[in-house]
Amino acid sequence: MAETRDAVVIGSGFGGSIAALRLAESGRDVLVLEWGGRNTAKDFRQSWDPRYLQTLYTAVPSSDYEALFRYARTLGGGSVLFSGMMLRSPSEVFEWVDETGYKPWPDGITRSLMSPYYEKVEKMMSVSQARWDEVPAGGTFFAALIQAAGKKADRGRFPYVGCVQCGFCEAACIYDAKKSLILNYIPAAEGLGAEFRTSCKAMTIKTEGAGYRVTYRDPFGTTKEVDAPLVCIACNAVEDAALLLRSAPYLDKLSDQVGRNFTNSGDLAWLWLLKKPFYENMAIWRGRTNAVMQTYGWWRSHLIHMHTGSTPPGIFGGLDVRRRGGGSPDLSWGLDHKHFAFEVYRNRLVPCQLSGMVKGEGTVRIDGTGRAIIDLPVTPVFQAYMDKVRRVAEEIAAASDAEVLDVAPRGFERGGAHLQGTCRIGASPDAAVCDPYGEVFNYKGLFVTDGGSVPSGTGVNPSLTISANAERIAEYIVGNVKS
């Protein structure tokens, strides 16, 4: 027999835990189902060992095996494992029209409307601008490159308090210096009676009476059911779509846009190789995984944002490093790669991570077992976007007599963890899955509150905009959906 709750939230990342707290504050009996385990600082390790990381992450390759996407599988979701930068999306993001003339963000949702929700998240998560003495070596190198190209770089904003610069941000912080959701939203929600049930994966959602029945598997693999008039889906853009697609036989009025419009926020990554180091005795791998410095220097002209990272040895060792001209054409394996790494890794490589505005043309579908399959083809639109970024990367390199190194067969690494759009909000089910408040078209009381509902790339790291949008949707639910 199914248990009964006032609300079920599926996922405990930014979109899930925020919704859970606000629903609990409204007096609702809230159950949160989290696929991953309950981990705290004492469980985390300073390690890039894949055997450890696979206990916290799910990694899914694209169907053509050219890109690898990852998302968190632990209580607190991506807030526990991300590299920390939390930036407000520029106003142009909310006004942007894609290459086909479609405006993803619904009219009325503007940067000014989002500002109070940004502020609310920043206060809860102790977000502030990094200090100058917190900029690691990699950030210094990046800033020098940007300055040489005639632009400015500045420090990003992070939910960090007392960071010791250990460099294991994406392996989870053992010091609790990263103020992830397990240190604020989740304990606050639990203090109000919300239950976070871990190692429980939602399988399907069906209509049941005046509400919904969520079927899930508990930690022992037993199938269980819970009924609620209100369900919030927040299990990552990929899994949001997979869950709704598995549920399609029971929710036959879903928009055909489920799983479409997938975007990785325009994320591309590469390396710059310096002819000689800016500073001889500095090591780029030391310090935060995200090396603090970032630039909007090409935002107005290209709608792209760049920052750098420390590229820990465990990550660098897995990159498919390639040189476009001269030297070995493929340095990803073997003795050539070892010699190359020994020569340049410490102080001549500057990594770059870029986000930008480009139409979401990917899809998420499911196989016969219900598992997610991701397609992110290099369409003419995406190729033009990559060509535009290539020109900027080469411009920056030329100003410092540096070289752009490819890190994937097509040049840029284009997978990542900034995944959005598969259940996007919009004005009509012809182009979107949810209405502007995140409610699934044709299904009252069923919401998508995480990155899946964010309708486009966010121009910068999406964590803060996903969180602010969750606050906005949760406010609507509390004020407009009867408990």
Coordinates of C-alpha atoms in Angstrom, one line a residue:
M1 CA 0.0 0.0 0.0
A2 CA 1.3 3.4 -0.9
E3 CA 2.2 5.9 1.8
T4 CA 0.8 9.4 1.6
R5 CA 2.6 12.8 1.8
D6 CA 1.6 16.4 1.1
A7 CA 4.5 16.7 -1.3
V8 CA 7.2 14.6 -2.9
V9 CA 10.4 16.1 -4.2
I10 CA 12.5 14.0 -6.5
G11 CA 16.2 15.0 -6.1
S12 CA 18.1 16.9 -3.5
G13 CA 20.3 19.2 -5.6
F14 CA 19.8 22.9 -6.1
G15 CA 16.3 22.6 -7.5
G16 CA 15.1 19.9 -5.0
S17 CA 16.4 21.0 -1.7
I18 CA 15.4 24.6 -2.2
A19 CA 11.8 23.5 -3.1
A20 CA 11.8 21.1 -0.2
L21 CA 12.7 23.9 2.3
R22 CA 10.1 26.3 1.1
L23 CA 7.4 23.6 1.0
A24 CA 8.3 22.6 4.5
E25 CA 8.1 26.2 5.7
S26 CA 4.5 26.3 4.3
G27 CA 3.6 23.5 6.7
R28 CA 3.6 20.7 4.2
D29 CA 4.7 17.1 5.0
V30 CA 7.5 16.7 2.5
L31 CA 9.4 13.6 1.4
V32 CA 12.5 14.0 -0.7
L33 CA 13.7 11.0 -2.7
E34 CA 17.5 11.1 -3.5
W35 CA 19.1 8.6 -5.8
G36 CA 22.5 8.9 -4.1
G37 CA 23.7 8.3 -0.6
R38 CA 23.9 10.5 2.5
N39 CA 27.5 11.7 2.6
T40 CA 29.1 14.3 4.8
A41 CA 32.6 15.8 5.2
K42 CA 33.8 12.7 7.1
D43 CA 32.9 10.5 4.1
F44 CA 34.6 12.6 1.4
R45 CA 38.1 12.0 0.2
Q46 CA 40.9 14.0 -1.4
S47 CA 41.1 11.7 -4.3
W48 CA 40.6 11.6 -8.1
D49 CA 40.4 7.8 -8.0
P50 CA 37.5 6.9 -10.4
R51 CA 36.4 4.2 -8.0
Y52 CA 35.8 6.9 -5.4
L53 CA 34.3 9.4 -7.8
Q54 CA 31.8 6.9 -9.2
T55 CA 30.2 6.7 -5.7
L56 CA 29.3 10.4 -6.1
Y57 CA 28.8 10.9 -9.8
T58 CA 26.9 9.4 -12.7
A59 CA 28.7 9.7 -16.0
V60 CA 26.9 9.3 -19.3
P61 CA 28.6 9.5 -22.7
S62 CA 26.9 11.0 -25.7
S63 CA 25.5 8.5 -28.1
D64 CA 28.4 9.2 -30.5
Y65 CA 30.9 8.9 -27.6
E66 CA 32.4 12.3 -28.4
A67 CA 31.3 14.0 -25.1
L68 CA 31.0 12.9 -21.5
F69 CA 28.3 14.3 -19.3
R70 CA 28.3 14.0 -15.5
Y71 CA 25.9 14.8 -12.7
A72 CA 25.9 14.3 -9.0
R73 CA 24.5 11.3 -7.2
T74 CA 24.7 12.2 -3.6
L75 CA 22.6 14.1 -1.0
G76 CA 22.9 17.8 -1.9
G77 CA 23.5 17.0 -5.6
G78 CA 25.7 19.3 -7.6
S79 CA 26.2 21.7 -4.7
V80 CA 28.5 19.1 -3.1
L81 CA 30.6 18.5 -6.2
F82 CA 30.7 21.6 -8.3
S83 CA 33.8 23.9 -8.5
G84 CA 31.9 26.6 -6.7
M85 CA 31.5 29.6 -8.9
M86 CA 28.0 31.2 -8.5
L87 CA 27.3 34.1 -10.8
R88 CA 24.1 35.9 -11.7
S89 CA 23.2 35.5 -15.3
P90 CA 23.6 38.8 -17.3
S91 CA 20.4 40.5 -18.3
E92 CA 21.0 39.6 -22.0
V93 CA 20.4 35.9 -21.1
F94 CA 16.7 36.6 -20.3
E95 CA 16.3 38.7 -23.5
W96 CA 18.2 36.3 -25.8
V97 CA 16.6 35.0 -29.0
D98 CA 18.1 31.8 -30.4
E99 CA 19.2 31.2 -34.0
T100 CA 15.7 30.3 -35.1
G101 CA 14.0 33.4 -33.6
Y102 CA 12.7 31.7 -30.5
K103 CA 13.0 33.5 -27.1
P104 CA 13.5 30.7 -24.5
W105 CA 12.9 32.8 -21.4
P106 CA 9.2 33.6 -21.1
D107 CA 8.2 37.3 -21.2
G108 CA 8.2 38.8 -17.8
I109 CA 11.1 36.8 -16.4
T110 CA 13.8 39.3 -16.5
R111 CA 17.1 39.9 -14.6
S112 CA 15.4 42.5 -12.4
L113 CA 12.6 40.0 -11.5
M114 CA 15.2 37.4 -10.7
S115 CA 17.3 39.7 -8.5
P116 CA 15.5 39.0 -5.2
Y117 CA 15.7 35.3 -5.7
Y118 CA 19.4 35.6 -6.5
E119 CA 19.9 37.5 -3.2
K120 CA 18.0 34.9 -1.2
V121 CA 20.2 32.1 -2.4
E122 CA 23.4 34.1 -2.0
K123 CA 22.4 34.8 1.6
M124 CA 21.5 31.2 2.4
M125 CA 24.7 29.8 0.9
S126 CA 27.2 32.5 2.0
V127 CA 28.1 33.5 -1.5
S128 CA 30.7 36.3 -1.8
Q129 CA 33.5 37.5 -4.1
A130 CA 36.8 35.7 -3.6
R131 CA 39.5 37.8 -2.1
W132 CA 42.7 38.6 -4.0
D133 CA 44.7 36.5 -1.6
E134 CA 42.5 33.5 -2.6
V135 CA 43.5 33.6 -6.3
P136 CA 45.7 30.5 -7.0
A137 CA 48.5 30.3 -9.6
G138 CA 46.2 29.2 -12.4
G139 CA 44.0 32.3 -12.0
T140 CA 47.1 34.5 -12.2
F141 CA 48.2 33.0 -15.5
F142 CA 44.7 33.3 -16.9
A143 CA 44.4 36.9 -15.9
A144 CA 47.7 37.7 -17.5
L145 CA 46.5 36.1 -20.8
I146 CA 43.3 38.1 -20.8
Q147 CA 45.1 41.4 -20.0
A148 CA 47.6 40.8 -22.8
A149 CA 44.5 40.5 -25.1
G150 CA 43.3 43.9 -24.0
K151 CA 40.5 42.7 -21.8
K152 CA 39.9 42.6 -18.0
A153 CA 39.6 39.6 -15.6
D154 CA 38.2 39.7 -12.1
R155 CA 37.4 37.4 -9.2
G156 CA 34.3 35.2 -9.3
R157 CA 31.8 34.6 -6.4
F158 CA 31.8 31.4 -4.4
P159 CA 29.9 29.9 -1.5
Y160 CA 33.2 29.4 0.3
V161 CA 34.1 30.3 3.9
G162 CA 37.6 29.4 5.1
C163 CA 38.8 27.7 2.0
V164 CA 42.3 26.1 2.4
Q165 CA 43.0 25.8 -1.3
C166 CA 43.3 22.0 -1.2
G167 CA 42.3 21.7 -4.8
F168 CA 39.7 18.9 -4.4
C169 CA 36.5 21.0 -4.9
E170 CA 35.0 18.5 -7.4
A171 CA 35.8 15.5 -5.2
A172 CA 33.7 17.2 -2.4
C173 CA 35.1 19.3 0.4
I174 CA 36.4 17.5 3.5
Y175 CA 36.6 20.8 5.5
D176 CA 33.0 22.0 5.0
A177 CA 34.4 25.3 3.6
K178 CA 32.2 24.9 0.5
K179 CA 28.7 25.8 1.9
S180 CA 26.8 23.2 -0.1
L181 CA 23.2 22.4 0.4
I182 CA 24.0 19.8 3.1
L183 CA 25.0 22.7 5.3
N184 CA 22.1 25.1 4.9
Y185 CA 18.9 24.3 2.9
I186 CA 18.8 20.6 3.8
P187 CA 19.3 20.9 7.6
A188 CA 16.8 23.8 7.6
A189 CA 14.2 21.6 5.8
E190 CA 14.9 18.7 8.0
G191 CA 14.4 20.9 11.1
L192 CA 10.9 21.6 9.8
G193 CA 10.1 18.0 9.4
A194 CA 11.0 17.2 5.8
E195 CA 12.4 13.7 5.3
F196 CA 15.3 13.2 2.9
R197 CA 15.3 9.5 1.9
T198 CA 18.6 8.6 0.3
S199 CA 19.6 5.7 -2.1
C200 CA 16.0 5.8 -3.5
K201 CA 15.6 6.2 -7.3
A202 CA 12.3 7.4 -8.7
M203 CA 11.2 5.1 -11.6
T204 CA 7.7 6.4 -12.7
I205 CA 5.0 9.0 -12.0
K206 CA 1.3 8.2 -12.5
T207 CA -1.8 10.1 -11.9
E208 CA -3.6 8.8 -8.8
G209 CA -6.9 10.3 -7.5
A210 CA -6.4 14.0 -7.3
G211 CA -2.7 13.7 -7.3
Y212 CA 0.2 11.5 -8.3
R213 CA 1.8 8.2 -7.4
V214 CA 5.6 8.0 -7.4
T215 CA 7.1 4.6 -7.8
Y216 CA 10.7 4.2 -6.6
R217 CA 13.3 1.7 -5.6
D218 CA 14.6 1.8 -2.1
P219 CA 18.2 1.0 -1.1
F220 CA 17.5 -2.7 -1.1
G221 CA 16.0 -2.7 -4.6
T222 CA 12.4 -3.1 -3.3
T223 CA 9.8 -1.2 -5.4
K224 CA 7.7 1.2 -3.2
E225 CA 5.1 3.8 -3.8
V226 CA 4.2 7.2 -2.4
D227 CA 1.1 9.3 -3.2
A228 CA 1.0 13.1 -3.1
P229 CA -1.1 15.9 -4.6
L230 CA 2.1 17.8 -5.3
V231 CA 5.3 16.4 -7.0
C232 CA 8.4 18.4 -7.8
I233 CA 10.9 16.8 -10.2
A234 CA 14.5 17.9 -9.6
C235 CA 16.8 15.0 -10.4
N236 CA 19.0 16.7 -13.0
A237 CA 18.0 17.7 -16.6
V238 CA 19.0 14.3 -18.0
E239 CA 17.2 12.3 -15.3
D240 CA 14.2 14.7 -15.3
A241 CA 13.6 13.8 -18.9
A242 CA 14.2 10.1 -18.5
L243 CA 11.7 10.0 -15.6
L244 CA 9.0 11.7 -17.6
L245 CA 9.7 9.5 -20.6
R246 CA 9.4 6.4 -18.5
S247 CA 6.2 7.8 -17.2
A248 CA 4.8 8.7 -20.6
P249 CA 2.5 5.6 -20.7
Y250 CA 0.7 7.0 -17.6
L251 CA 1.0 10.7 -18.5
D252 CA -0.3 10.6 -22.0
K253 CA -0.8 14.4 -22.3
L254 CA 2.8 15.4 -21.9
S255 CA 4.3 17.8 -24.4
D256 CA 6.3 16.1 -27.1
Q257 CA 9.1 18.5 -26.1
V258 CA 10.1 16.3 -23.2
G259 CA 13.8 15.5 -23.6
R260 CA 14.3 18.0 -26.4
N261 CA 16.1 21.4 -26.4
F262 CA 18.9 19.9 -24.3
T263 CA 21.9 22.2 -23.8
N264 CA 25.2 21.9 -22.0
S265 CA 25.1 25.7 -21.5
G266 CA 27.4 26.1 -24.5
D267 CA 30.3 24.7 -22.4
L268 CA 33.6 24.3 -24.2
A269 CA 37.0 23.6 -22.8
W270 CA 40.6 23.8 -24.0
L271 CA 44.2 24.5 -23.0
W272 CA 46.5 27.3 -23.8
L273 CA 50.2 26.4 -24.0
L274 CA 52.6 29.2 -23.1
K275 CA 56.0 29.4 -24.9
K276 CA 57.5 30.1 -21.5
P277 CA 56.0 30.4 -18.1
F278 CA 54.9 33.8 -16.7
Y279 CA 56.4 32.7 -13.4
E280 CA 58.9 29.9 -13.1
N281 CA 58.1 28.7 -9.6
M282 CA 54.3 28.4 -9.8
A283 CA 52.2 25.3 -10.2
I284 CA 48.8 25.5 -11.9
W285 CA 47.3 22.5 -10.1
R286 CA 47.5 24.1 -6.7
G287 CA 44.5 25.8 -5.3
R288 CA 40.7 25.6 -6.0
T289 CA 39.5 23.5 -8.8
N290 CA 38.0 26.7 -10.2
A291 CA 40.9 29.1 -10.1
V292 CA 38.8 32.2 -9.2
M293 CA 39.5 34.5 -12.2
Q294 CA 36.9 35.0 -14.9
T295 CA 36.2 37.4 -17.7
Y296 CA 33.2 39.0 -19.4
G297 CA 35.6 40.6 -21.9
W298 CA 33.8 39.0 -24.9
W299 CA 30.3 39.0 -23.5
R300 CA 28.8 41.9 -25.3
S301 CA 30.3 41.0 -28.7
H302 CA 30.0 37.2 -28.5
L303 CA 27.8 36.3 -25.5
I304 CA 30.5 34.1 -24.0
H305 CA 32.0 34.0 -20.5
M306 CA 35.3 32.4 -19.6
H307 CA 37.1 31.3 -16.4
T308 CA 40.0 29.1 -15.6
G309 CA 40.7 26.1 -13.4
S310 CA 43.6 24.3 -11.8
T311 CA 43.3 21.1 -13.9
P312 CA 44.4 18.6 -11.2
P313 CA 46.7 15.8 -12.4
G314 CA 43.9 13.2 -12.3
I315 CA 41.9 15.3 -14.7
F316 CA 44.8 16.4 -17.0
G317 CA 45.9 12.8 -17.3
G318 CA 42.5 11.9 -18.9
L319 CA 42.5 14.7 -21.5
D320 CA 42.9 13.9 -25.1
V321 CA 45.5 16.5 -25.7
R322 CA 46.3 17.3 -29.4
R323 CA 48.4 19.9 -31.2
R324 CA 47.2 21.5 -34.4
G325 CA 50.6 22.4 -35.8
G326 CA 54.0 20.9 -35.2
G327 CA 55.0 18.2 -32.8
S328 CA 53.0 15.0 -32.2
P329 CA 49.5 15.3 -33.5
D330 CA 48.1 13.2 -30.7
L331 CA 49.6 13.4 -27.2
S332 CA 46.8 11.7 -25.3
W333 CA 48.6 8.5 -24.5
G334 CA 52.1 6.9 -24.2
L335 CA 55.6 8.2 -23.8
D336 CA 55.0 11.3 -25.9
H337 CA 52.3 12.4 -23.5
K338 CA 54.5 11.7 -20.5
H339 CA 57.3 13.8 -21.9
F340 CA 55.0 16.6 -22.9
A341 CA 53.3 16.6 -19.4
F342 CA 56.7 16.7 -17.6
E343 CA 57.8 19.6 -19.8
V344 CA 54.8 21.9 -19.6
Y345 CA 52.2 20.8 -17.0
R346 CA 53.6 22.6 -14.0
N347 CA 53.7 26.2 -15.3
R348 CA 53.0 26.5 -19.0
L349 CA 49.4 25.3 -19.4
V350 CA 46.4 27.6 -18.8
P351 CA 43.0 25.8 -19.0
C352 CA 39.9 27.6 -20.1
Q353 CA 36.2 26.7 -19.4
L354 CA 33.7 28.7 -21.5
S355 CA 29.9 29.0 -21.3
G356 CA 27.8 30.9 -23.9
M357 CA 24.5 31.3 -25.6
V358 CA 23.7 28.8 -28.3
K359 CA 20.5 27.0 -29.2
G360 CA 19.9 23.8 -27.3
E361 CA 19.7 21.2 -30.1
G362 CA 20.4 18.1 -28.0
T363 CA 18.0 15.4 -26.9
V364 CA 17.6 13.0 -24.1
R365 CA 15.8 9.7 -24.8
I366 CA 15.6 6.3 -23.1
D367 CA 16.6 2.8 -24.1
G368 CA 14.5 -0.3 -23.6
T369 CA 15.5 -0.4 -19.9
G370 CA 14.5 3.2 -19.3
R371 CA 18.1 4.5 -19.1
A372 CA 19.0 7.9 -20.4
I373 CA 20.7 8.3 -23.8
I374 CA 22.1 11.7 -24.7
D375 CA 22.4 13.1 -28.2
L376 CA 24.3 16.4 -28.6
P377 CA 25.2 16.5 -32.3
V378 CA 27.5 19.1 -33.9
T379 CA 24.9 20.8 -36.0
P380 CA 25.7 23.7 -38.3
V381 CA 24.5 26.1 -35.5
F382 CA 26.8 24.5 -33.0
Q383 CA 29.7 24.3 -35.4
A384 CA 29.4 28.0 -36.1
Y385 CA 29.4 28.6 -32.3
M386 CA 32.6 26.5 -31.9
D387 CA 34.2 28.4 -34.8
K388 CA 33.4 31.7 -33.1
V389 CA 34.9 30.5 -29.9
R390 CA 37.9 29.2 -31.7
R391 CA 38.6 32.6 -33.1
V392 CA 38.5 34.2 -29.6
A393 CA 40.8 31.5 -28.2
E394 CA 43.3 32.1 -31.0
E395 CA 43.0 35.8 -30.5
I396 CA 44.0 35.5 -26.9
A397 CA 46.8 33.0 -27.7
A398 CA 48.3 35.3 -30.3
A399 CA 48.5 38.2 -27.9
S400 CA 50.8 36.2 -25.6
D401 CA 52.6 34.1 -28.3
A402 CA 50.8 31.0 -27.0
E403 CA 49.2 28.0 -28.6
V404 CA 45.7 26.6 -28.4
L405 CA 45.7 22.9 -27.6
D406 CA 42.8 20.7 -28.5
V407 CA 41.5 18.4 -25.8
A408 CA 39.1 16.3 -27.9
P409 CA 38.8 15.0 -31.4
R410 CA 36.8 18.1 -32.5
G411 CA 39.1 20.4 -30.6
F412 CA 37.0 21.5 -27.6
E413 CA 35.7 19.3 -24.8
R414 CA 32.0 19.8 -25.0
G415 CA 30.5 17.6 -22.4
G416 CA 30.4 18.8 -18.8
A417 CA 28.0 19.1 -15.9
H418 CA 26.0 22.2 -16.8
L419 CA 22.9 20.5 -18.2
Q420 CA 19.6 22.3 -18.9
G421 CA 16.5 22.6 -21.1
T422 CA 15.0 19.1 -21.4
C423 CA 11.8 20.1 -19.6
R424 CA 12.0 23.8 -20.3
I425 CA 9.5 26.4 -19.2
G426 CA 7.7 28.4 -21.9
A427 CA 4.4 29.9 -23.0
S428 CA 3.0 26.8 -24.9
P429 CA 3.3 23.0 -24.9
D430 CA 4.2 23.3 -28.6
A431 CA 7.6 24.6 -27.6
A432 CA 8.0 23.8 -23.9
V433 CA 7.2 21.1 -21.3
C434 CA 6.3 23.5 -18.4
D435 CA 4.5 26.8 -18.0
P436 CA 6.5 29.8 -16.8
Y437 CA 6.1 28.7 -13.2
G438 CA 7.5 25.2 -13.8
E439 CA 4.2 23.4 -13.8
V440 CA 4.0 20.6 -16.4
F441 CA 1.4 21.5 -19.0
N442 CA -1.8 19.5 -18.6
Y443 CA -0.7 18.2 -15.1
K444 CA -1.7 20.4 -12.2
G445 CA 0.5 19.9 -9.2
L446 CA 3.4 18.4 -11.2
F447 CA 6.4 20.7 -11.4
V448 CA 10.0 20.7 -12.6
T449 CA 12.1 22.9 -10.4
D450 CA 15.8 22.3 -11.4
G451 CA 18.0 22.8 -14.4
G452 CA 15.6 20.7 -16.6
S453 CA 13.1 23.6 -16.5
V454 CA 15.7 26.3 -17.2
P455 CA 14.9 27.1 -20.9
S456 CA 18.4 27.9 -22.2
G457 CA 22.0 28.2 -21.3
T458 CA 22.6 30.8 -18.6
G459 CA 25.8 32.4 -20.0
V460 CA 27.8 31.6 -16.9
N461 CA 27.9 28.7 -14.4
P462 CA 24.2 27.8 -14.1
S463 CA 24.1 26.9 -10.4
L464 CA 22.9 30.3 -9.1
T465 CA 20.3 30.8 -11.8
I466 CA 19.0 27.2 -11.3
S467 CA 18.8 28.0 -7.6
A468 CA 17.1 31.4 -8.0
N469 CA 14.6 29.9 -10.5
A470 CA 13.8 27.2 -7.9
E471 CA 13.2 29.9 -5.3
R472 CA 10.9 31.6 -7.8
I473 CA 8.9 28.5 -8.6
A474 CA 8.7 27.4 -5.0
E475 CA 7.3 30.9 -4.0
Y476 CA 4.6 30.4 -6.7
I477 CA 3.7 26.9 -5.4
V478 CA 3.4 28.1 -1.8
G479 CA 1.3 31.0 -2.8
N480 CA -0.9 29.4 -5.4
V481 CA -1.1 25.6 -5.0
K482 CA -3.4 24.4 -2.2
S483 CA -1.8 22.1 0.4

